[in-house]
mmCIF file of C-alpha atoms in Angstrom:
data_model
loop_
_atom_site.group_PDB
_atom_site.id
_atom_site.type_symbol
_atom_site.label_atom_id
_atom_site.label_comp_id
_atom_site.label_asym_id
_atom_site.label_seq_id
_atom_site.Cartn_x
_atom_site.Cartn_y
_atom_site.Cartn_z
ATOM 1 C CA MET A 30 -25.982 -35.754 2.889
ATOM 2 C CA LEU A 31 -28.366 -37.881 0.827
ATOM 3 C CA VAL A 32 -32.022 -36.843 0.848
ATOM 4 C CA ILE A 33 -34.054 -39.790 -0.402
ATOM 5 C CA PHE A 34 -37.426 -38.825 -1.832
ATOM 6 C CA GLY A 35 -40.234 -41.239 -2.599
ATOM 7 C CA GLY A 36 -43.930 -41.091 -3.295
ATOM 8 C CA LEU A 37 -46.554 -42.045 -5.799
ATOM 9 C CA PRO A 38 -46.525 -40.460 -9.253
ATOM 10 C CA GLY A 39 -48.335 -37.118 -9.201
ATOM 11 C CA SER A 40 -47.769 -36.531 -5.485
ATOM 12 C CA GLY A 41 -45.415 -33.614 -6.206
ATOM 13 C CA LYS A 42 -42.114 -35.227 -5.320
ATOM 14 C CA THR A 43 -40.137 -34.044 -8.357
ATOM 15 C CA THR A 44 -41.385 -30.478 -7.910
ATOM 16 C CA ILE A 45 -40.347 -30.503 -4.240
ATOM 17 C CA ALA A 46 -37.074 -32.374 -4.874
ATOM 18 C CA ARG A 47 -36.028 -29.907 -7.584
ATOM 19 C CA ALA A 48 -36.915 -26.895 -5.452
ATOM 20 C CA LEU A 49 -34.982 -28.317 -2.489
ATOM 21 C CA ALA A 50 -31.963 -29.124 -4.686
ATOM 22 C CA ARG A 51 -32.023 -25.605 -6.118
ATOM 23 C CA ARG A 52 -32.343 -24.042 -2.651
ATOM 24 C CA LEU A 53 -29.498 -26.126 -1.171
ATOM 25 C CA GLY A 54 -27.252 -26.214 -4.242
ATOM 26 C CA ALA A 55 -27.525 -30.007 -4.278
ATOM 27 C CA VAL A 56 -27.279 -32.513 -7.106
ATOM 28 C CA HIS A 57 -30.720 -33.714 -8.249
ATOM 29 C CA VAL A 58 -30.719 -37.387 -9.332
ATOM 30 C CA ARG A 59 -34.041 -38.282 -10.985
ATOM 31 C CA VAL A 60 -34.733 -41.933 -11.765
ATOM 32 C CA ASP A 61 -37.444 -41.074 -14.359
ATOM 33 C CA ALA A 62 -34.900 -39.173 -16.465
ATOM 34 C CA ILE A 63 -32.337 -41.973 -16.166
ATOM 35 C CA GLU A 64 -34.873 -44.666 -17.072
ATOM 36 C CA GLN A 65 -36.051 -42.700 -20.108
ATOM 37 C CA ALA A 66 -32.458 -42.207 -21.260
ATOM 38 C CA ILE A 67 -31.921 -45.975 -21.017
ATOM 39 C CA ARG A 68 -35.108 -46.601 -23.043
ATOM 40 C CA ALA A 69 -33.986 -44.042 -25.653
ATOM 41 C CA SER A 70 -30.650 -45.825 -26.050
ATOM 42 C CA GLY A 71 -32.249 -49.081 -27.215
ATOM 43 C CA ASP A 72 -35.613 -50.762 -27.649
ATOM 44 C CA PRO A 73 -38.144 -48.359 -26.068
ATOM 45 C CA SER A 74 -40.649 -51.185 -25.537
ATOM 46 C CA SER A 75 -38.275 -53.329 -23.525
ATOM 47 C CA ASP A 76 -38.576 -53.593 -19.754
ATOM 48 C CA ILE A 77 -35.509 -51.989 -18.225
ATOM 49 C CA GLY A 78 -36.129 -53.550 -14.813
ATOM 50 C CA PRO A 79 -34.016 -52.115 -12.004
ATOM 51 C CA ALA A 80 -31.423 -50.528 -14.346
ATOM 52 C CA GLY A 81 -32.572 -46.940 -13.751
ATOM 53 C CA TYR A 82 -32.329 -47.293 -9.996
ATOM 54 C CA VAL A 83 -28.936 -49.006 -10.210
ATOM 55 C CA VAL A 84 -27.566 -46.204 -12.400
ATOM 56 C CA ALA A 85 -29.045 -43.596 -10.023
ATOM 57 C CA TYR A 86 -27.371 -45.262 -7.043
ATOM 58 C CA GLY A 87 -24.011 -45.032 -8.846
ATOM 59 C CA VAL A 88 -24.460 -41.397 -9.886
ATOM 60 C CA ALA A 89 -25.541 -40.457 -6.363
ATOM 61 C CA GLU A 90 -22.635 -42.297 -4.763
ATOM 62 C CA ASP A 91 -20.095 -40.638 -7.071
ATOM 63 C CA ASN A 92 -21.432 -37.189 -6.156
ATOM 64 C CA LEU A 93 -21.638 -37.969 -2.438
ATOM 65 C CA THR A 94 -18.001 -39.089 -2.379
ATOM 66 C CA LEU A 95 -17.117 -35.741 -3.986
ATOM 67 C CA GLY A 96 -18.710 -34.031 -0.999
ATOM 68 C CA ARG A 97 -21.873 -32.943 -2.809
ATOM 69 C CA MET A 98 -25.323 -33.101 -1.256
ATOM 70 C CA VAL A 99 -27.617 -35.322 -3.350
ATOM 71 C CA ILE A 100 -31.391 -35.238 -3.660
ATOM 72 C CA ALA A 101 -32.586 -38.644 -4.914
ATOM 73 C CA ASP A 102 -35.944 -38.429 -6.703
ATOM 74 C CA SER A 103 -37.878 -41.612 -7.465
ATOM 75 C CA VAL A 104 -41.139 -43.353 -6.671
ATOM 76 C CA ASN A 105 -38.997 -45.537 -4.406
ATOM 77 C CA PRO A 106 -41.927 -47.926 -3.864
ATOM 78 C CA LEU A 107 -40.256 -50.963 -2.348
ATOM 79 C CA THR A 108 -38.404 -51.679 0.850
ATOM 80 C CA ILE A 109 -35.526 -53.052 -1.245
ATOM 81 C CA THR A 110 -35.086 -49.757 -3.153
ATOM 82 C CA ARG A 111 -35.218 -47.774 0.075
ATOM 83 C CA GLU A 112 -32.615 -50.025 1.674
ATOM 84 C CA ALA A 113 -30.427 -49.668 -1.424
ATOM 85 C CA TRP A 114 -30.537 -45.851 -1.128
ATOM 86 C CA LEU A 115 -29.603 -46.119 2.559
ATOM 87 C CA ALA A 116 -26.700 -48.404 1.593
ATOM 88 C CA VAL A 117 -25.473 -45.730 -0.862
ATOM 89 C CA ALA A 118 -25.370 -43.227 2.005
ATOM 90 C CA ALA A 119 -23.612 -45.722 4.297
ATOM 91 C CA ARG A 120 -20.949 -46.563 1.690
ATOM 92 C CA SER A 121 -20.406 -42.853 1.097
ATOM 93 C CA GLY A 122 -20.146 -42.100 4.814
ATOM 94 C CA VAL A 123 -22.962 -39.524 4.764
ATOM 95 C CA ILE A 124 -26.191 -38.949 6.640
ATOM 96 C CA ALA A 125 -29.408 -40.009 4.921
ATOM 97 C CA ALA A 126 -32.849 -38.479 5.331
ATOM 98 C CA GLU A 127 -35.916 -40.181 3.882
ATOM 99 C CA VAL A 128 -38.805 -38.009 2.682
ATOM 100 C CA GLU A 129 -42.132 -39.448 1.592
ATOM 101 C CA VAL A 130 -44.210 -37.048 -0.480
ATOM 102 C CA ILE A 131 -47.964 -37.561 -0.383
ATOM 103 C CA CYS A 132 -51.032 -35.739 -1.634
ATOM 104 C CA SER A 133 -53.708 -36.411 0.980
ATOM 105 C CA ASP A 134 -56.443 -34.930 -1.226
ATOM 106 C CA LYS A 135 -57.245 -37.865 -3.542
ATOM 107 C CA SER A 136 -59.265 -35.706 -5.955
ATOM 108 C CA GLU A 137 -56.344 -33.294 -6.304
ATOM 109 C CA HIS A 138 -53.895 -36.182 -6.668
ATOM 110 C CA ARG A 139 -55.999 -37.710 -9.439
ATOM 111 C CA ARG A 140 -56.319 -34.330 -11.185
ATOM 112 C CA ARG A 141 -52.531 -33.948 -11.148
ATOM 113 C CA VAL A 142 -51.953 -37.437 -12.528
ATOM 114 C CA GLU A 143 -54.495 -36.952 -15.307
ATOM 115 C CA THR A 144 -53.448 -33.432 -16.381
ATOM 116 C CA ARG A 145 -49.695 -33.141 -15.905
ATOM 117 C CA LYS A 146 -47.380 -32.878 -18.851
ATOM 118 C CA THR A 147 -44.093 -34.700 -19.045
ATOM 119 C CA ASP A 148 -40.863 -32.735 -18.933
ATOM 120 C CA VAL A 149 -38.781 -35.734 -20.022
ATOM 121 C CA GLU A 150 -39.016 -36.295 -23.767
ATOM 122 C CA GLY A 151 -40.634 -39.632 -24.554
ATOM 123 C CA LEU A 152 -41.594 -40.428 -20.964
ATOM 124 C CA ILE A 153 -45.095 -41.851 -20.728
ATOM 125 C CA LYS A 154 -46.757 -40.911 -17.450
ATOM 126 C CA PRO A 155 -48.847 -43.565 -15.659
ATOM 127 C CA THR A 156 -52.636 -43.410 -15.663
ATOM 128 C CA TRP A 157 -54.576 -42.865 -12.441
ATOM 129 C CA GLN A 158 -55.518 -46.565 -12.474
ATOM 130 C CA GLU A 159 -51.837 -47.535 -12.732
ATOM 131 C CA VAL A 160 -50.981 -45.202 -9.848
ATOM 132 C CA VAL A 161 -53.617 -46.624 -7.490
ATOM 133 C CA GLU A 162 -52.768 -50.225 -8.431
ATOM 134 C CA ARG A 163 -49.011 -49.753 -8.002
ATOM 135 C CA ILE A 164 -47.208 -51.874 -5.435
ATOM 136 C CA TYR A 165 -46.075 -49.422 -2.782
ATOM 137 C CA ASP A 166 -44.674 -50.736 0.511
ATOM 138 C CA ASP A 167 -45.426 -48.932 3.753
ATOM 139 C CA TRP A 168 -42.496 -46.840 4.990
ATOM 140 C CA GLY A 169 -43.187 -47.415 8.667
ATOM 141 C CA GLN A 170 -42.045 -44.665 11.032
ATOM 142 C CA ARG A 171 -38.806 -43.673 9.267
ATOM 143 C CA PRO A 172 -39.595 -40.947 6.759
ATOM 144 C CA ILE A 173 -40.353 -37.288 7.045
ATOM 145 C CA ILE A 174 -43.849 -36.916 5.560
ATOM 146 C CA VAL A 175 -44.496 -34.007 3.208
ATOM 147 C CA ASP A 176 -48.129 -33.416 2.179
ATOM 148 C CA THR A 177 -48.483 -31.319 -0.969
ATOM 149 C CA ALA A 178 -52.289 -31.083 -0.847
ATOM 150 C CA ALA A 179 -52.650 -27.781 0.993
ATOM 151 C CA ARG A 180 -49.308 -25.932 0.898
ATOM 152 C CA GLY A 181 -47.271 -24.345 -1.862
ATOM 153 C CA VAL A 182 -43.779 -25.392 -2.918
ATOM 154 C CA PRO A 183 -41.829 -22.560 -1.205
ATOM 155 C CA GLU A 184 -43.610 -23.190 2.102
ATOM 156 C CA ILE A 185 -43.042 -26.949 1.872
ATOM 157 C CA VAL A 186 -39.341 -26.531 1.042
ATOM 158 C CA GLU A 187 -38.777 -24.089 3.913
ATOM 159 C CA ALA A 188 -40.599 -26.396 6.355
ATOM 160 C CA LEU A 189 -38.531 -29.345 5.114
ATOM 161 C CA ILE A 190 -35.277 -27.428 5.614
ATOM 162 C CA VAL A 191 -36.359 -26.486 9.148
ATOM 163 C CA LYS A 192 -37.219 -30.146 9.856
ATOM 164 C CA LEU A 193 -33.856 -31.362 8.519
ATOM 165 C CA ARG A 194 -32.031 -28.770 10.645
ATOM 166 C CA THR A 195 -34.135 -29.563 13.736
ATOM 167 C CA GLU A 196 -33.231 -33.237 13.390
ATOM 168 C CA ARG A 197 -29.589 -32.140 12.962
ATOM 169 C CA LEU A 198 -29.412 -33.608 9.488
ATOM 170 C CA LEU A 199 -28.547 -30.248 7.926
ATOM 171 C CA PRO A 200 -26.057 -27.771 9.350
ATOM 172 C CA ILE A 201 -27.592 -24.651 10.848
#
């Protein structure tokens, strides 16, 4: 199975994705870490374009074909990136579940963006202004919505597992 996370920076998606991967024994593929590794390998000021996503698709596909569950963690802002993740699942012959992580409390979301520390050496986090101005396509009706504004990580992860099982995306 491929669980495809997306959401604005500071929404809590990496925290939830990591906790879910840990709980399920899944591979966690984080685009931020891949993009920063690419920057560190060359000119850090250069625009790496879609390279981080393309590498993540390959890493995810390799692990899926080995029979591993993969949790894909990225902002995933565009329809084209979401379709590319779904294509990875299709090529690998696995089920895909899309999860959009939001923080419905805008004050809390802003606080997170402005106060969080990076856990990826050299990664520069976006400002609140950059987050609110980011191009972010509507997901439509497809994803499972996870709101991190009012619930803690363990509760969110358990509810997400129940939802995935209810929709028969995870074995019981």
